Amino acid sequence: MPSPTPAPPEATWSPPARAPHRDGDGIAGLFDRAAVTYDRVGIDLLPAAGRLLVEHARIAPGEHVLDAGCGTGASLLPAARTVGPRGAVTGIDLSPVMIARVQQHCEEQRLDWVRTHVADVEGPLHPLPGRPADGYDAVTAGMLLSFLRDPGRVFLGFRSALRPGGRLAVSWWGEEAPGWDRVVEATRPFASGTREEIETAVPGQNQPPTPDLVRDLAHQAGFPSVELHEERLETTFRDSDHWWEWTWSTAARAFWESVPRERLPAARAAAESALAALRAPDGTLPYVLTTHFAVCHRW
């Protein structure tokens, strides 16, 4: 299994040595590029959200779990530790580099009951190797909803992958703390195209769903019972450079890749100007993000 190539220290401080986002590059390419620094910049938001997703899903020892859009293992790893060797976890993701990283984590932690595959959650899930004959006990999908072309069809696929009595647990980001929207508004004019063009053409820029929308999607897919939960996650950036490093390590890099290279320094300067109003007295940047969870039960 190939190991991810470590990034040189300067890699996250400069724009990528490549053209801005290209049509057809897709979500897999986006996360392949982000994978080098993804969850490696000292910000625990994704792992914390993954642990909470597993808790809300009430994953139990011995269960068989499918983690859809597993990334580097934010929810897959805590699920695997919870089910233990009597259970099994299958992780799927579009990004081969993300899959390589989660495989490395599982090998290092000796989680031999985990299997991972490069696969599309919007494709059929029944051919996955090792799928239990009567379906999975649980399907988890952390921070996946904004990337789906047809979420209604995906929810139907998740339901069909579950055994009777199984549950689907999904999570998605909600509102940032007051003031952080000014950073988005300050930088948006630097990208190519209108706001609508950016949000429909760049992976990861879809508007996040509302709890009511997710509940409706679940009901329409045949889940009669849906639990909704909300959590507040807090972290702190050391300074604006740390924020810049983090934002390139996430799906937000899709926006920065849509900015023409010659405009990127000015876009970063505009972001830093907006960030100045958010600094604490010690120069750090406290950050609070609402996180939503839905647990959908199949009877």
mmCIF file of C-alpha atoms in Angstrom:
data_model
loop_
_atom_site.group_PDB
_atom_site.id
_atom_site.type_symbol
_atom_site.label_atom_id
_atom_site.label_comp_id
_atom_site.label_asym_id
_atom_site.label_seq_id
_atom_site.Cartn_x
_atom_site.Cartn_y
_atom_site.Cartn_z
ATOM 1 C CA MET A 1 0.000 0.000 0.000
ATOM 2 C CA PRO A 2 1.473 3.385 -0.933
ATOM 3 C CA SER A 3 1.948 5.870 1.878
ATOM 4 C CA PRO A 4 1.010 9.516 1.355
ATOM 5 C CA THR A 5 3.953 11.748 0.564
ATOM 6 C CA PRO A 6 4.606 14.163 3.458
ATOM 7 C CA ALA A 7 4.182 17.802 2.557
ATOM 8 C CA PRO A 8 7.215 20.079 2.838
ATOM 9 C CA PRO A 9 6.738 22.742 5.518
ATOM 10 C CA GLU A 10 6.101 25.465 2.986
ATOM 11 C CA ALA A 11 3.465 23.483 1.065
ATOM 12 C CA THR A 12 0.491 24.765 3.014
ATOM 13 C CA TRP A 13 1.650 28.379 3.032
ATOM 14 C CA SER A 14 1.628 28.905 -0.702
ATOM 15 C CA PRO A 15 -0.929 28.388 -3.468
ATOM 16 C CA PRO A 16 -0.716 24.966 -5.113
ATOM 17 C CA ALA A 17 1.748 24.511 -7.963
ATOM 18 C CA ARG A 18 -1.061 23.800 -10.390
ATOM 19 C CA ALA A 19 -3.744 25.606 -12.326
ATOM 20 C CA PRO A 20 -6.865 26.757 -10.491
ATOM 21 C CA HIS A 21 -9.801 24.369 -10.288
ATOM 22 C CA ARG A 22 -10.603 22.760 -13.630
ATOM 23 C CA ASP A 23 -13.961 21.552 -14.871
ATOM 24 C CA GLY A 24 -14.142 17.797 -14.592
ATOM 25 C CA ASP A 25 -11.459 17.605 -11.899
ATOM 26 C CA GLY A 26 -14.192 16.697 -9.469
ATOM 27 C CA ILE A 27 -14.471 15.987 -5.797
ATOM 28 C CA ALA A 28 -11.984 13.108 -5.898
ATOM 29 C CA GLY A 29 -9.283 15.404 -7.280
ATOM 30 C CA LEU A 30 -10.118 18.093 -4.733
ATOM 31 C CA PHE A 31 -9.641 15.733 -1.813
ATOM 32 C CA ASP A 32 -6.592 14.073 -3.374
ATOM 33 C CA ARG A 33 -4.940 17.505 -3.300
ATOM 34 C CA ALA A 34 -6.166 18.302 0.212
ATOM 35 C CA ALA A 35 -5.119 14.918 1.601
ATOM 36 C CA VAL A 36 -1.481 15.876 2.211
ATOM 37 C CA THR A 37 -2.436 18.295 5.008
ATOM 38 C CA TYR A 38 -6.021 17.208 5.709
ATOM 39 C CA ASP A 39 -6.500 16.956 9.527
ATOM 40 C CA ARG A 40 -2.763 17.581 10.024
ATOM 41 C CA VAL A 41 -2.687 21.287 10.886
ATOM 42 C CA GLY A 42 -3.589 21.106 14.572
ATOM 43 C CA ILE A 43 -7.341 21.745 14.278
ATOM 44 C CA ASP A 44 -9.580 19.029 15.772
ATOM 45 C CA LEU A 45 -12.922 19.995 14.231
ATOM 46 C CA LEU A 46 -13.317 17.018 11.874
ATOM 47 C CA PRO A 47 -12.123 14.345 14.335
ATOM 48 C CA ALA A 48 -14.352 15.835 17.044
ATOM 49 C CA ALA A 49 -17.359 15.807 14.707
ATOM 50 C CA GLY A 50 -16.527 12.212 13.740
ATOM 51 C CA ARG A 51 -16.444 11.059 17.358
ATOM 52 C CA LEU A 52 -19.776 12.769 18.006
ATOM 53 C CA LEU A 53 -21.308 11.134 14.920
ATOM 54 C CA VAL A 54 -20.347 7.692 16.233
ATOM 55 C CA GLU A 55 -21.800 8.561 19.658
ATOM 56 C CA HIS A 56 -25.096 9.817 18.213
ATOM 57 C CA ALA A 57 -25.302 6.725 15.970
ATOM 58 C CA ARG A 58 -24.948 4.575 19.100
ATOM 59 C CA ILE A 59 -22.454 2.264 17.430
ATOM 60 C CA ALA A 60 -22.018 -0.831 19.600
ATOM 61 C CA PRO A 61 -19.425 -3.615 19.928
ATOM 62 C CA GLY A 62 -19.785 -6.353 17.322
ATOM 63 C CA GLU A 63 -21.757 -4.278 14.803
ATOM 64 C CA HIS A 64 -21.146 -4.045 11.065
ATOM 65 C CA VAL A 65 -20.831 -0.433 9.932
ATOM 66 C CA LEU A 66 -20.507 1.263 6.548
ATOM 67 C CA ASP A 67 -18.769 4.651 6.688
ATOM 68 C CA ALA A 68 -19.603 6.562 3.510
ATOM 69 C CA GLY A 69 -17.202 9.294 2.454
ATOM 70 C CA CYS A 70 -14.735 8.106 5.071
ATOM 71 C CA GLY A 71 -11.952 10.562 4.236
ATOM 72 C CA THR A 72 -8.971 9.896 6.495
ATOM 73 C CA GLY A 73 -11.142 8.266 9.155
ATOM 74 C CA ALA A 74 -12.783 10.979 11.281
ATOM 75 C CA SER A 75 -15.762 8.714 11.997
ATOM 76 C CA LEU A 76 -14.368 5.428 10.641
ATOM 77 C CA LEU A 77 -11.599 5.146 13.248
ATOM 78 C CA PRO A 78 -13.788 5.734 16.341
ATOM 79 C CA ALA A 79 -16.416 3.406 14.850
ATOM 80 C CA ALA A 80 -13.772 0.707 14.339
ATOM 81 C CA ARG A 81 -12.464 1.072 17.874
ATOM 82 C CA THR A 82 -16.039 0.822 19.172
ATOM 83 C CA VAL A 83 -17.166 -2.266 17.232
ATOM 84 C CA GLY A 84 -13.925 -4.087 18.031
ATOM 85 C CA PRO A 85 -12.657 -7.287 16.400
ATOM 86 C CA ARG A 86 -16.064 -8.992 16.708
ATOM 87 C CA GLY A 87 -17.483 -6.352 14.396
ATOM 88 C CA ALA A 88 -16.468 -4.906 11.033
ATOM 89 C CA VAL A 89 -16.245 -1.491 9.408
ATOM 90 C CA THR A 90 -16.218 -0.788 5.677
ATOM 91 C CA GLY A 91 -15.074 2.654 4.531
ATOM 92 C CA ILE A 92 -15.619 4.075 1.058
ATOM 93 C CA ASP A 93 -14.395 7.310 -0.497
ATOM 94 C CA LEU A 94 -13.925 8.747 -3.978
ATOM 95 C CA SER A 95 -10.365 9.886 -3.241
ATOM 96 C CA PRO A 96 -7.661 7.212 -3.607
ATOM 97 C CA VAL A 97 -5.244 9.353 -1.592
ATOM 98 C CA MET A 98 -7.704 9.627 1.293
ATOM 99 C CA ILE A 99 -8.222 5.863 1.175
ATOM 100 C CA ALA A 100 -4.439 5.334 1.299
ATOM 101 C CA ARG A 101 -4.213 7.509 4.393
ATOM 102 C CA VAL A 102 -7.056 5.775 6.244
ATOM 103 C CA GLN A 103 -5.526 2.399 5.398
ATOM 104 C CA GLN A 104 -2.266 3.608 6.907
ATOM 105 C CA HIS A 105 -4.064 4.694 10.092
ATOM 106 C CA CYS A 106 -5.758 1.300 10.379
ATOM 107 C CA GLU A 107 -2.483 -0.537 9.918
ATOM 108 C CA GLU A 108 -0.760 1.614 12.537
ATOM 109 C CA GLN A 109 -3.610 1.049 15.010
ATOM 110 C CA ARG A 110 -3.964 -2.656 14.087
ATOM 111 C CA LEU A 111 -7.617 -2.311 13.199
ATOM 112 C CA ASP A 112 -7.661 -5.487 11.146
ATOM 113 C CA TRP A 113 -11.463 -5.580 10.953
ATOM 114 C CA VAL A 114 -11.607 -2.492 8.705
ATOM 115 C CA ARG A 115 -11.878 -2.724 4.919
ATOM 116 C CA THR A 116 -11.697 0.295 2.621
ATOM 117 C CA HIS A 117 -12.594 0.784 -1.031
ATOM 118 C CA VAL A 118 -12.435 3.593 -3.567
ATOM 119 C CA ALA A 119 -16.134 3.901 -4.395
ATOM 120 C CA ASP A 120 -18.817 6.483 -5.105
ATOM 121 C CA VAL A 121 -21.626 6.787 -2.549
ATOM 122 C CA GLU A 122 -23.874 7.846 -5.434
ATOM 123 C CA GLY A 123 -23.336 4.483 -7.091
ATOM 124 C CA PRO A 124 -24.826 1.115 -6.078
ATOM 125 C CA LEU A 125 -23.697 -0.015 -2.608
ATOM 126 C CA HIS A 126 -24.768 -3.657 -2.810
ATOM 127 C CA PRO A 127 -21.641 -4.911 -4.665
ATOM 128 C CA LEU A 128 -19.281 -3.862 -1.843
ATOM 129 C CA PRO A 129 -17.129 -6.821 -0.751
ATOM 130 C CA GLY A 130 -17.978 -8.135 2.691
ATOM 131 C CA ARG A 131 -21.431 -6.571 2.878
ATOM 132 C CA PRO A 132 -23.529 -8.514 5.418
ATOM 133 C CA ALA A 133 -26.256 -10.606 3.796
ATOM 134 C CA ASP A 134 -29.024 -8.844 5.719
ATOM 135 C CA GLY A 135 -27.415 -5.382 5.565
ATOM 136 C CA TYR A 136 -25.325 -3.173 7.823
ATOM 137 C CA ASP A 137 -26.292 -2.376 11.391
ATOM 138 C CA ALA A 138 -25.408 1.269 10.768
ATOM 139 C CA VAL A 139 -24.328 3.605 7.986
ATOM 140 C CA THR A 140 -22.423 6.734 8.945
ATOM 141 C CA ALA A 141 -21.847 9.669 6.585
ATOM 142 C CA GLY A 142 -19.911 12.560 8.070
ATOM 143 C CA MET A 143 -19.904 15.947 6.324
ATOM 144 C CA LEU A 144 -20.965 14.388 3.032
ATOM 145 C CA LEU A 145 -24.267 16.056 2.201
ATOM 146 C CA SER A 146 -22.871 19.204 0.563
ATOM 147 C CA PHE A 147 -21.072 17.115 -2.064
ATOM 148 C CA LEU A 148 -24.042 15.053 -3.269
ATOM 149 C CA ARG A 149 -25.602 15.623 -6.670
ATOM 150 C CA ASP A 150 -28.787 13.729 -5.779
ATOM 151 C CA PRO A 151 -29.126 13.416 -1.991
ATOM 152 C CA GLY A 152 -32.584 11.855 -2.223
ATOM 153 C CA ARG A 153 -31.240 8.950 -4.271
ATOM 154 C CA VAL A 154 -28.275 8.564 -1.911
ATOM 155 C CA PHE A 155 -30.590 8.351 1.102
ATOM 156 C CA LEU A 156 -32.525 5.599 -0.680
ATOM 157 C CA GLY A 157 -29.249 3.767 -1.293
ATOM 158 C CA PHE A 158 -28.275 4.104 2.352
ATOM 159 C CA ARG A 159 -31.649 2.722 3.439
ATOM 160 C CA SER A 160 -31.299 -0.273 1.140
ATOM 161 C CA ALA A 161 -27.838 -0.974 2.611
ATOM 162 C CA LEU A 162 -29.251 -1.253 6.149
ATOM 163 C CA ARG A 163 -30.770 -4.288 7.807
ATOM 164 C CA PRO A 164 -34.271 -3.873 9.276
ATOM 165 C CA GLY A 165 -33.781 -1.995 12.544
ATOM 166 C CA GLY A 166 -30.566 -0.377 11.323
ATOM 167 C CA ARG A 167 -29.860 3.322 11.374
ATOM 168 C CA LEU A 168 -28.267 5.981 9.212
ATOM 169 C CA ALA A 169 -26.294 8.749 10.955
ATOM 170 C CA VAL A 170 -25.293 11.857 8.992
ATOM 171 C CA SER A 171 -23.620 15.104 9.992
ATOM 172 C CA TRP A 172 -23.144 18.494 8.371
ATOM 173 C CA TRP A 173 -21.696 21.875 9.249
ATOM 174 C CA GLY A 174 -24.016 24.658 10.342
ATOM 175 C CA GLU A 175 -23.448 28.298 11.151
ATOM 176 C CA GLU A 176 -20.127 29.835 12.086
ATOM 177 C CA ALA A 177 -19.789 32.260 14.970
ATOM 178 C CA PRO A 178 -20.959 35.827 14.247
ATOM 179 C CA GLY A 179 -18.519 37.807 12.135
ATOM 180 C CA TRP A 180 -16.973 34.931 10.214
ATOM 181 C CA ASP A 181 -19.374 35.470 7.314
ATOM 182 C CA ARG A 182 -17.476 38.699 6.628
ATOM 183 C CA VAL A 183 -14.426 36.646 5.632
ATOM 184 C CA VAL A 184 -16.471 34.846 2.977
ATOM 185 C CA GLU A 185 -18.003 38.051 1.678
ATOM 186 C CA ALA A 186 -14.607 39.793 1.557
ATOM 187 C CA THR A 187 -13.059 37.084 -0.600
ATOM 188 C CA ARG A 188 -15.940 36.015 -2.834
ATOM 189 C CA PRO A 189 -15.456 38.847 -5.385
ATOM 190 C CA PHE A 190 -11.976 37.534 -6.230
ATOM 191 C CA ALA A 191 -13.230 34.240 -7.676
ATOM 192 C CA SER A 192 -14.138 33.848 -11.323
ATOM 193 C CA GLY A 193 -17.824 34.059 -12.112
ATOM 194 C CA THR A 194 -20.917 35.053 -10.207
ATOM 195 C CA ARG A 195 -21.785 33.789 -6.732
ATOM 196 C CA GLU A 196 -24.264 31.322 -8.239
ATOM 197 C CA GLU A 197 -21.690 30.033 -10.742
ATOM 198 C CA ILE A 198 -19.114 29.516 -7.993
ATOM 199 C CA GLU A 199 -21.522 27.670 -5.735
ATOM 200 C CA THR A 200 -22.745 25.326 -8.474
ATOM 201 C CA ALA A 201 -19.421 24.702 -10.249
ATOM 202 C CA VAL A 202 -16.943 24.299 -7.402
ATOM 203 C CA PRO A 203 -17.081 21.101 -5.333
ATOM 204 C CA GLY A 204 -17.785 21.747 -1.685
ATOM 205 C CA GLN A 205 -19.447 25.109 -2.272
ATOM 206 C CA ASN A 206 -23.052 23.852 -2.147
ATOM 207 C CA GLN A 207 -25.179 25.476 0.495
ATOM 208 C CA PRO A 208 -25.413 23.317 3.634
ATOM 209 C CA PRO A 209 -28.812 21.729 4.241
ATOM 210 C CA THR A 210 -31.158 22.654 7.057
ATOM 211 C CA PRO A 211 -32.269 20.139 9.686
ATOM 212 C CA ASP A 212 -35.796 20.257 8.252
ATOM 213 C CA LEU A 213 -34.497 19.434 4.761
ATOM 214 C CA VAL A 214 -32.491 16.466 6.051
ATOM 215 C CA ARG A 215 -35.502 15.180 7.980
ATOM 216 C CA ASP A 216 -37.653 15.490 4.837
ATOM 217 C CA LEU A 217 -35.047 13.633 2.761
ATOM 218 C CA ALA A 218 -34.986 10.848 5.330
ATOM 219 C CA HIS A 219 -38.771 10.564 5.476
ATOM 220 C CA GLN A 220 -39.029 10.504 1.678
ATOM 221 C CA ALA A 221 -36.427 7.725 1.569
ATOM 222 C CA GLY A 222 -38.503 5.595 3.929
ATOM 223 C CA PHE A 223 -36.989 6.365 7.338
ATOM 224 C CA PRO A 224 -40.018 6.819 9.627
ATOM 225 C CA SER A 225 -38.066 8.085 12.638
ATOM 226 C CA VAL A 226 -35.415 10.824 12.597
ATOM 227 C CA GLU A 227 -33.526 12.218 15.597
ATOM 228 C CA LEU A 228 -31.914 15.648 15.218
ATOM 229 C CA HIS A 229 -29.012 16.833 17.345
ATOM 230 C CA GLU A 230 -26.935 20.011 17.423
ATOM 231 C CA GLU A 231 -23.484 20.543 18.920
ATOM 232 C CA ARG A 232 -21.111 23.509 19.180
ATOM 233 C CA LEU A 233 -17.490 22.801 18.332
ATOM 234 C CA GLU A 234 -14.788 25.264 19.355
ATOM 235 C CA THR A 235 -11.182 25.640 18.286
ATOM 236 C CA THR A 236 -8.568 28.394 18.049
ATOM 237 C CA PHE A 237 -6.295 29.426 15.213
ATOM 238 C CA ARG A 238 -2.917 30.730 16.348
ATOM 239 C CA ASP A 239 -3.103 33.573 13.832
ATOM 240 C CA SER A 240 -4.239 34.305 10.287
ATOM 241 C CA ASP A 241 -1.423 32.189 8.845
ATOM 242 C CA HIS A 242 -2.741 29.189 10.774
ATOM 243 C CA TRP A 243 -6.238 29.852 9.433
ATOM 244 C CA TRP A 244 -4.843 30.097 5.893
ATOM 245 C CA GLU A 245 -3.029 26.779 6.338
ATOM 246 C CA TRP A 246 -6.195 25.129 7.668
ATOM 247 C CA THR A 247 -8.540 26.409 4.977
ATOM 248 C CA TRP A 248 -6.286 24.946 2.238
ATOM 249 C CA SER A 249 -6.385 21.591 4.049
ATOM 250 C CA THR A 250 -10.187 21.348 3.798
ATOM 251 C CA ALA A 251 -12.795 21.344 1.056
ATOM 252 C CA ALA A 252 -12.675 25.144 1.264
ATOM 253 C CA ARG A 253 -9.552 24.977 -0.905
ATOM 254 C CA ALA A 254 -11.969 24.510 -3.828
ATOM 255 C CA PHE A 255 -12.895 28.165 -3.495
ATOM 256 C CA TRP A 256 -9.264 29.300 -3.406
ATOM 257 C CA GLU A 257 -8.494 27.191 -6.462
ATOM 258 C CA SER A 258 -11.282 29.024 -8.284
ATOM 259 C CA VAL A 259 -9.473 32.344 -7.691
ATOM 260 C CA PRO A 260 -7.135 33.248 -10.595
ATOM 261 C CA ARG A 261 -3.530 32.921 -9.431
ATOM 262 C CA GLU A 262 -2.729 36.560 -10.050
ATOM 263 C CA ARG A 263 -5.600 37.594 -7.745
ATOM 264 C CA LEU A 264 -4.808 35.167 -4.938
ATOM 265 C CA PRO A 265 -2.490 37.500 -2.943
ATOM 266 C CA ALA A 266 -5.152 40.217 -2.948
ATOM 267 C CA ALA A 267 -7.833 37.694 -1.950
ATOM 268 C CA ARG A 268 -5.717 36.510 0.966
ATOM 269 C CA ALA A 269 -5.109 40.122 2.026
ATOM 270 C CA ALA A 270 -8.863 40.760 1.972
ATOM 271 C CA ALA A 271 -9.423 37.689 4.131
ATOM 272 C CA GLU A 272 -6.776 38.794 6.624
ATOM 273 C CA SER A 273 -8.334 42.253 6.826
ATOM 274 C CA ALA A 274 -11.690 40.662 7.703
ATOM 275 C CA LEU A 275 -10.008 38.321 10.198
ATOM 276 C CA ALA A 276 -8.445 41.275 12.042
ATOM 277 C CA ALA A 277 -11.830 42.134 13.559
ATOM 278 C CA LEU A 278 -12.143 38.592 14.953
ATOM 279 C CA ARG A 279 -8.832 38.463 16.821
ATOM 280 C CA ALA A 280 -8.741 37.944 20.558
ATOM 281 C CA PRO A 281 -6.520 40.257 22.650
ATOM 282 C CA ASP A 282 -3.686 37.699 22.477
ATOM 283 C CA GLY A 283 -3.819 37.676 18.665
ATOM 284 C CA THR A 284 -5.459 34.267 18.302
ATOM 285 C CA LEU A 285 -8.641 33.623 16.345
ATOM 286 C CA PRO A 286 -11.322 31.792 18.380
ATOM 287 C CA TYR A 287 -13.634 29.826 16.113
ATOM 288 C CA VAL A 288 -17.021 28.294 16.912
ATOM 289 C CA LEU A 289 -18.947 26.148 14.469
ATOM 290 C CA THR A 290 -22.400 24.624 14.852
ATOM 291 C CA THR A 291 -22.535 20.967 13.856
ATOM 292 C CA HIS A 292 -25.755 19.115 13.016
ATOM 293 C CA PHE A 293 -26.476 15.393 13.280
ATOM 294 C CA ALA A 294 -29.420 13.293 12.148
ATOM 295 C CA VAL A 295 -29.972 9.659 13.105
ATOM 296 C CA CYS A 296 -32.515 7.981 10.805
ATOM 297 C CA HIS A 297 -34.038 4.670 11.836
ATOM 298 C CA ARG A 298 -35.151 1.947 9.465
ATOM 299 C CA TRP A 299 -37.900 -0.217 10.964
#
